[in-house]
């Protein structure tokens, strides 16, 4: 899987991608992640990526012509390769585990990260395959959304998760405890639920499914 991020802040996610599971997945060549500077696809000497909105109003709008040029360069041309262009937008389809699983079937995902007042609507209409929102809150840009989607999608790619994490994937989320068995928090003894120490796997399973 190839992830391509189109952004005006290409270094912003580097640190997150270079640790832990996503770093391992890249080293194992299961995924590649590349951030592209939108400015590299401008033609003018000021490398202008945005302009004021038609009809007035505050803020700047990312230019569709520059994004179109970026896509033309980044989208893999091989007919056999399944690419999907995703625009991050508050009006998009809400991202969840189902969407993540569906997206994990593509060979290339290209993310367009908005900033400021958003992106010229012609990108949503004529360039992107779909619009995605990661939740009902406003971020300053689409980059964190790209990080969230890349992380969640990667977990569905065979080989990305180790044994421990894949177990979690199957069972879903349950409450967990680790050593020591008894600790003092603000002066009070706090213990681990007895069932977890019982060695009774059936009971433990039931307890985990209960909550
Ligand atoms: N006034 C604009 C706000 C744009 S926020 C509007 O109403 O659309 C700037 C950019 O951040 C957006 O273009 C989008 O790419 C990204 N963004 C903000 N919140 C987001 C969210 N919840 N999910 C995905 N992308 C988001």
PDB file of N, CA, C and O in Angstrom, residues 1-3 21-22 24-26 28-33 82 97 99-109 111 149-163 165-166 169:
ATOM      1  N   UNK A   1       0.847  -1.205   0.000  1.00  0.00           N
ATOM      2  CA  UNK A   1       0.000   0.000   0.000  1.00  0.00           C
ATOM      3  C   UNK A   1       0.873   1.242   0.000  1.00  0.00           C
ATOM      4  O   UNK A   1       1.808   1.362   0.784  1.00  0.00           O
ATOM      5  N   UNK A   2       0.554   2.154  -0.896  1.00  0.00           N
ATOM      6  CA  UNK A   2       1.291   3.413  -0.945  1.00  0.00           C
ATOM      7  C   UNK A   2       0.364   4.522  -0.464  1.00  0.00           C
ATOM      8  O   UNK A   2      -0.737   4.673  -0.996  1.00  0.00           O
ATOM      9  N   UNK A   3       0.806   5.269   0.539  1.00  0.00           N
ATOM     10  CA  UNK A   3       0.043   6.418   1.015  1.00  0.00           C
ATOM     11  C   UNK A   3       0.745   7.690   0.542  1.00  0.00           C
ATOM     12  O   UNK A   3       1.938   7.864   0.807  1.00  0.00           O
ATOM     13  N   UNK A  21       4.479   0.754  15.290  1.00  0.00           N
ATOM     14  CA  UNK A  21       3.895  -0.137  14.284  1.00  0.00           C
ATOM     15  C   UNK A  21       4.066   0.401  12.861  1.00  0.00           C
ATOM     16  O   UNK A  21       4.428  -0.340  11.946  1.00  0.00           O
ATOM     17  N   UNK A  22       3.805   1.692  12.673  1.00  0.00           N
ATOM     18  CA  UNK A  22       3.883   2.250  11.320  1.00  0.00           C
ATOM     19  C   UNK A  22       5.321   2.287  10.810  1.00  0.00           C
ATOM     20  O   UNK A  22       5.575   2.093   9.622  1.00  0.00           O
ATOM     21  N   UNK A  24       7.643   0.083  11.689  1.00  0.00           N
ATOM     22  CA  UNK A  24       7.938  -1.321  11.385  1.00  0.00           C
ATOM     23  C   UNK A  24       7.328  -1.725  10.040  1.00  0.00           C
ATOM     24  O   UNK A  24       7.958  -2.393   9.229  1.00  0.00           O
ATOM     25  N   UNK A  25       6.097  -1.292   9.809  1.00  0.00           N
ATOM     26  CA  UNK A  25       5.408  -1.633   8.560  1.00  0.00           C
ATOM     27  C   UNK A  25       6.155  -1.056   7.360  1.00  0.00           C
ATOM     28  O   UNK A  25       6.232  -1.686   6.297  1.00  0.00           O
ATOM     29  N   UNK A  26       6.745   0.122   7.530  1.00  0.00           N
ATOM     30  CA  UNK A  26       7.512   0.726   6.437  1.00  0.00           C
ATOM     31  C   UNK A  26       8.821  -0.020   6.217  1.00  0.00           C
ATOM     32  O   UNK A  26       9.214  -0.282   5.089  1.00  0.00           O
ATOM     33  N   UNK A  28       9.356  -3.090   6.827  1.00  0.00           N
ATOM     34  CA  UNK A  28       9.014  -4.385   6.225  1.00  0.00           C
ATOM     35  C   UNK A  28       8.477  -4.229   4.799  1.00  0.00           C
ATOM     36  O   UNK A  28       8.066  -5.207   4.180  1.00  0.00           O
ATOM     37  N   UNK A  29       8.414  -2.984   4.330  1.00  0.00           N
ATOM     38  CA  UNK A  29       7.935  -2.654   2.973  1.00  0.00           C
ATOM     39  C   UNK A  29       6.474  -3.055   2.754  1.00  0.00           C
ATOM     40  O   UNK A  29       6.040  -3.324   1.634  1.00  0.00           O
ATOM     41  N   UNK A  30       5.707  -3.112   3.833  1.00  0.00           N
ATOM     42  CA  UNK A  30       4.275  -3.396   3.695  1.00  0.00           C
ATOM     43  C   UNK A  30       3.530  -2.136   3.297  1.00  0.00           C
ATOM     44  O   UNK A  30       2.508  -2.192   2.620  1.00  0.00           O
ATOM     45  N   UNK A  31       4.038  -1.004   3.751  1.00  0.00           N
ATOM     46  CA  UNK A  31       3.459   0.283   3.367  1.00  0.00           C
ATOM     47  C   UNK A  31       4.579   1.278   3.059  1.00  0.00           C
ATOM     48  O   UNK A  31       5.704   1.121   3.544  1.00  0.00           O
ATOM     49  N   UNK A  32       4.255   2.260   2.198  1.00  0.00           N
ATOM     50  CA  UNK A  32       5.148   3.410   2.079  1.00  0.00           C
ATOM     51  C   UNK A  32       4.299   4.662   2.306  1.00  0.00           C
ATOM     52  O   UNK A  32       3.136   4.707   1.902  1.00  0.00           O
ATOM     53  N   UNK A  33       4.890   5.624   3.000  1.00  0.00           N
ATOM     54  CA  UNK A  33       4.176   6.871   3.277  1.00  0.00           C
ATOM     55  C   UNK A  33       5.029   8.016   2.743  1.00  0.00           C
ATOM     56  O   UNK A  33       6.204   8.122   3.085  1.00  0.00           O
ATOM     57  N   UNK A  82      -4.898  -0.035  -8.095  1.00  0.00           N
ATOM     58  CA  UNK A  82      -6.146   0.621  -7.677  1.00  0.00           C
ATOM     59  C   UNK A  82      -5.811   1.808  -6.777  1.00  0.00           C
ATOM     60  O   UNK A  82      -5.312   1.634  -5.669  1.00  0.00           O
ATOM     61  N   UNK A  97     -14.276   2.324  11.384  1.00  0.00           N
ATOM     62  CA  UNK A  97     -13.531   1.090  11.142  1.00  0.00           C
ATOM     63  C   UNK A  97     -13.922   0.428   9.806  1.00  0.00           C
ATOM     64  O   UNK A  97     -13.072  -0.149   9.129  1.00  0.00           O
ATOM     65  N   UNK A  99     -14.951   1.977   7.062  1.00  0.00           N
ATOM     66  CA  UNK A  99     -14.314   2.738   5.980  1.00  0.00           C
ATOM     67  C   UNK A  99     -12.830   2.365   5.919  1.00  0.00           C
ATOM     68  O   UNK A  99     -12.271   2.157   4.841  1.00  0.00           O
ATOM     69  N   UNK A 100     -12.196   2.241   7.087  1.00  0.00           N
ATOM     70  CA  UNK A 100     -10.773   1.890   7.139  1.00  0.00           C
ATOM     71  C   UNK A 100     -10.533   0.562   6.445  1.00  0.00           C
ATOM     72  O   UNK A 100      -9.604   0.417   5.644  1.00  0.00           O
ATOM     73  N   UNK A 101     -11.381  -0.405   6.732  1.00  0.00           N
ATOM     74  CA  UNK A 101     -11.223  -1.739   6.147  1.00  0.00           C
ATOM     75  C   UNK A 101     -11.401  -1.673   4.623  1.00  0.00           C
ATOM     76  O   UNK A 101     -10.628  -2.270   3.873  1.00  0.00           O
ATOM     77  N   UNK A 102     -12.401  -0.933   4.182  1.00  0.00           N
ATOM     78  CA  UNK A 102     -12.651  -0.800   2.741  1.00  0.00           C
ATOM     79  C   UNK A 102     -11.441  -0.151   2.054  1.00  0.00           C
ATOM     80  O   UNK A 102     -10.981  -0.614   1.021  1.00  0.00           O
ATOM     81  N   UNK A 103     -10.906   0.902   2.668  1.00  0.00           N
ATOM     82  CA  UNK A 103      -9.780   1.613   2.054  1.00  0.00           C
ATOM     83  C   UNK A 103      -8.511   0.757   2.023  1.00  0.00           C
ATOM     84  O   UNK A 103      -7.648   0.949   1.176  1.00  0.00           O
ATOM     85  N   UNK A 104      -8.413  -0.189   2.954  1.00  0.00           N
ATOM     86  CA  UNK A 104      -7.195  -1.015   3.020  1.00  0.00           C
ATOM     87  C   UNK A 104      -7.068  -1.938   1.809  1.00  0.00           C
ATOM     88  O   UNK A 104      -6.018  -2.540   1.595  1.00  0.00           O
ATOM     89  N   UNK A 105      -8.097  -2.023   0.992  1.00  0.00           N
ATOM     90  CA  UNK A 105      -8.064  -2.892  -0.200  1.00  0.00           C
ATOM     91  C   UNK A 105      -7.421  -2.204  -1.410  1.00  0.00           C
ATOM     92  O   UNK A 105      -7.188  -2.830  -2.433  1.00  0.00           O
ATOM     93  N   UNK A 106      -7.173  -0.912  -1.321  1.00  0.00           N
ATOM     94  CA  UNK A 106      -6.555  -0.195  -2.443  1.00  0.00           C
ATOM     95  C   UNK A 106      -5.038  -0.369  -2.431  1.00  0.00           C
ATOM     96  O   UNK A 106      -4.460  -0.739  -1.420  1.00  0.00           O
ATOM     97  N   UNK A 107      -4.418  -0.078  -3.583  1.00  0.00           N
ATOM     98  CA  UNK A 107      -2.954  -0.140  -3.668  1.00  0.00           C
ATOM     99  C   UNK A 107      -2.326   1.216  -3.359  1.00  0.00           C
ATOM    100  O   UNK A 107      -1.186   1.299  -2.935  1.00  0.00           O
ATOM    101  N   UNK A 108      -3.097   2.256  -3.640  1.00  0.00           N
ATOM    102  CA  UNK A 108      -2.584   3.606  -3.384  1.00  0.00           C
ATOM    103  C   UNK A 108      -3.715   4.493  -2.859  1.00  0.00           C
ATOM    104  O   UNK A 108      -4.801   4.523  -3.452  1.00  0.00           O
ATOM    105  N   UNK A 109      -3.448   5.173  -1.757  1.00  0.00           N
ATOM    106  CA  UNK A 109      -4.397   6.170  -1.264  1.00  0.00           C
ATOM    107  C   UNK A 109      -3.712   7.532  -1.323  1.00  0.00           C
ATOM    108  O   UNK A 109      -2.594   7.692  -0.823  1.00  0.00           O
ATOM    109  N   UNK A 111      -4.124  11.436  -0.262  1.00  0.00           N
ATOM    110  CA  UNK A 111      -4.894  12.309   0.629  1.00  0.00           C
ATOM    111  C   UNK A 111      -4.632  13.766   0.292  1.00  0.00           C
ATOM    112  O   UNK A 111      -3.474  14.179   0.174  1.00  0.00           O
ATOM    113  N   UNK A 149      -6.205   8.294   9.516  1.00  0.00           N
ATOM    114  CA  UNK A 149      -6.663   7.333   8.498  1.00  0.00           C
ATOM    115  C   UNK A 149      -5.538   6.353   8.148  1.00  0.00           C
ATOM    116  O   UNK A 149      -5.768   5.141   8.056  1.00  0.00           O
ATOM    117  N   UNK A 150      -4.321   6.848   7.984  1.00  0.00           N
ATOM    118  CA  UNK A 150      -3.200   5.965   7.647  1.00  0.00           C
ATOM    119  C   UNK A 150      -2.978   4.930   8.753  1.00  0.00           C
ATOM    120  O   UNK A 150      -2.780   3.746   8.494  1.00  0.00           O
ATOM    121  N   UNK A 151      -3.038   5.364   9.989  1.00  0.00           N
ATOM    122  CA  UNK A 151      -2.848   4.454  11.113  1.00  0.00           C
ATOM    123  C   UNK A 151      -3.937   3.372  11.119  1.00  0.00           C
ATOM    124  O   UNK A 151      -3.652   2.172  11.126  1.00  0.00           O
ATOM    125  N   UNK A 152      -5.194   3.793  11.059  1.00  0.00           N
ATOM    126  CA  UNK A 152      -6.309   2.838  11.148  1.00  0.00           C
ATOM    127  C   UNK A 152      -6.358   1.900   9.940  1.00  0.00           C
ATOM    128  O   UNK A 152      -6.640   0.708  10.092  1.00  0.00           O
ATOM    129  N   UNK A 153      -6.051   2.417   8.750  1.00  0.00           N
ATOM    130  CA  UNK A 153      -6.080   1.588   7.532  1.00  0.00           C
ATOM    131  C   UNK A 153      -4.925   0.578   7.564  1.00  0.00           C
ATOM    132  O   UNK A 153      -5.113  -0.596   7.244  1.00  0.00           O
ATOM    133  N   UNK A 154      -3.756   1.026   7.979  1.00  0.00           N
ATOM    134  CA  UNK A 154      -2.577   0.146   7.999  1.00  0.00           C
ATOM    135  C   UNK A 154      -2.815  -1.100   8.838  1.00  0.00           C
ATOM    136  O   UNK A 154      -2.331  -2.187   8.514  1.00  0.00           O
ATOM    137  N   UNK A 155      -3.549  -0.944   9.924  1.00  0.00           N
ATOM    138  CA  UNK A 155      -3.812  -2.078  10.820  1.00  0.00           C
ATOM    139  C   UNK A 155      -4.589  -3.197  10.136  1.00  0.00           C
ATOM    140  O   UNK A 155      -4.574  -4.332  10.591  1.00  0.00           O
ATOM    141  N   UNK A 156      -5.272  -2.877   9.044  1.00  0.00           N
ATOM    142  CA  UNK A 156      -6.008  -3.904   8.295  1.00  0.00           C
ATOM    143  C   UNK A 156      -5.143  -4.570   7.224  1.00  0.00           C
ATOM    144  O   UNK A 156      -5.589  -5.491   6.555  1.00  0.00           O
ATOM    145  N   UNK A 157      -3.927  -4.079   7.017  1.00  0.00           N
ATOM    146  CA  UNK A 157      -3.070  -4.656   5.979  1.00  0.00           C
ATOM    147  C   UNK A 157      -2.332  -5.864   6.562  1.00  0.00           C
ATOM    148  O   UNK A 157      -1.678  -5.754   7.598  1.00  0.00           O
ATOM    149  N   UNK A 158      -2.480  -7.024   5.909  1.00  0.00           N
ATOM    150  CA  UNK A 158      -1.868  -8.243   6.446  1.00  0.00           C
ATOM    151  C   UNK A 158      -0.378  -8.062   6.747  1.00  0.00           C
ATOM    152  O   UNK A 158       0.364  -7.544   5.901  1.00  0.00           O
ATOM    153  N   UNK A 159       0.024  -8.467   7.941  1.00  0.00           N
ATOM    154  CA  UNK A 159       1.433  -8.416   8.321  1.00  0.00           C
ATOM    155  C   UNK A 159       1.822  -7.178   9.104  1.00  0.00           C
ATOM    156  O   UNK A 159       2.883  -7.127   9.718  1.00  0.00           O
ATOM    157  N   UNK A 160       0.962  -6.169   9.094  1.00  0.00           N
ATOM    158  CA  UNK A 160       1.315  -4.919   9.783  1.00  0.00           C
ATOM    159  C   UNK A 160       1.279  -5.099  11.303  1.00  0.00           C
ATOM    160  O   UNK A 160       2.166  -4.633  12.019  1.00  0.00           O
ATOM    161  N   UNK A 161       0.283  -5.796  11.784  1.00  0.00           N
ATOM    162  CA  UNK A 161       0.189  -6.018  13.228  1.00  0.00           C
ATOM    163  C   UNK A 161       0.969  -7.253  13.648  1.00  0.00           C
ATOM    164  O   UNK A 161       0.974  -8.262  12.942  1.00  0.00           O
ATOM    165  N   UNK A 162       1.606  -7.144  14.814  1.00  0.00           N
ATOM    166  CA  UNK A 162       2.239  -8.320  15.392  1.00  0.00           C
ATOM    167  C   UNK A 162       1.182  -9.184  16.049  1.00  0.00           C
ATOM    168  O   UNK A 162       0.007  -8.833  16.048  1.00  0.00           O
ATOM    169  N   UNK A 163       1.624 -10.283  16.631  1.00  0.00           N
ATOM    170  CA  UNK A 163       0.682 -11.228  17.253  1.00  0.00           C
ATOM    171  C   UNK A 163      -0.167 -10.574  18.334  1.00  0.00           C
ATOM    172  O   UNK A 163      -1.379 -10.710  18.370  1.00  0.00           O
ATOM    173  N   UNK A 165      -1.001  -7.444  18.968  1.00  0.00           N
ATOM    174  CA  UNK A 165      -2.003  -6.452  18.576  1.00  0.00           C
ATOM    175  C   UNK A 165      -3.134  -7.079  17.788  1.00  0.00           C
ATOM    176  O   UNK A 165      -4.263  -6.638  17.876  1.00  0.00           O
ATOM    177  N   UNK A 166      -2.846  -8.131  17.001  1.00  0.00           N
ATOM    178  CA  UNK A 166      -3.916  -8.699  16.182  1.00  0.00           C
ATOM    179  C   UNK A 166      -4.951  -9.384  17.068  1.00  0.00           C
ATOM    180  O   UNK A 166      -6.128  -9.374  16.758  1.00  0.00           O
ATOM    181  N   UNK A 169      -7.313  -6.904  17.978  1.00  0.00           N
ATOM    182  CA  UNK A 169      -8.164  -6.570  16.835  1.00  0.00           C
ATOM    183  C   UNK A 169      -9.394  -7.465  16.777  1.00  0.00           C
ATOM    184  O   UNK A 169     -10.491  -7.035  16.492  1.00  0.00           O
TER     185      UNK A 169
END
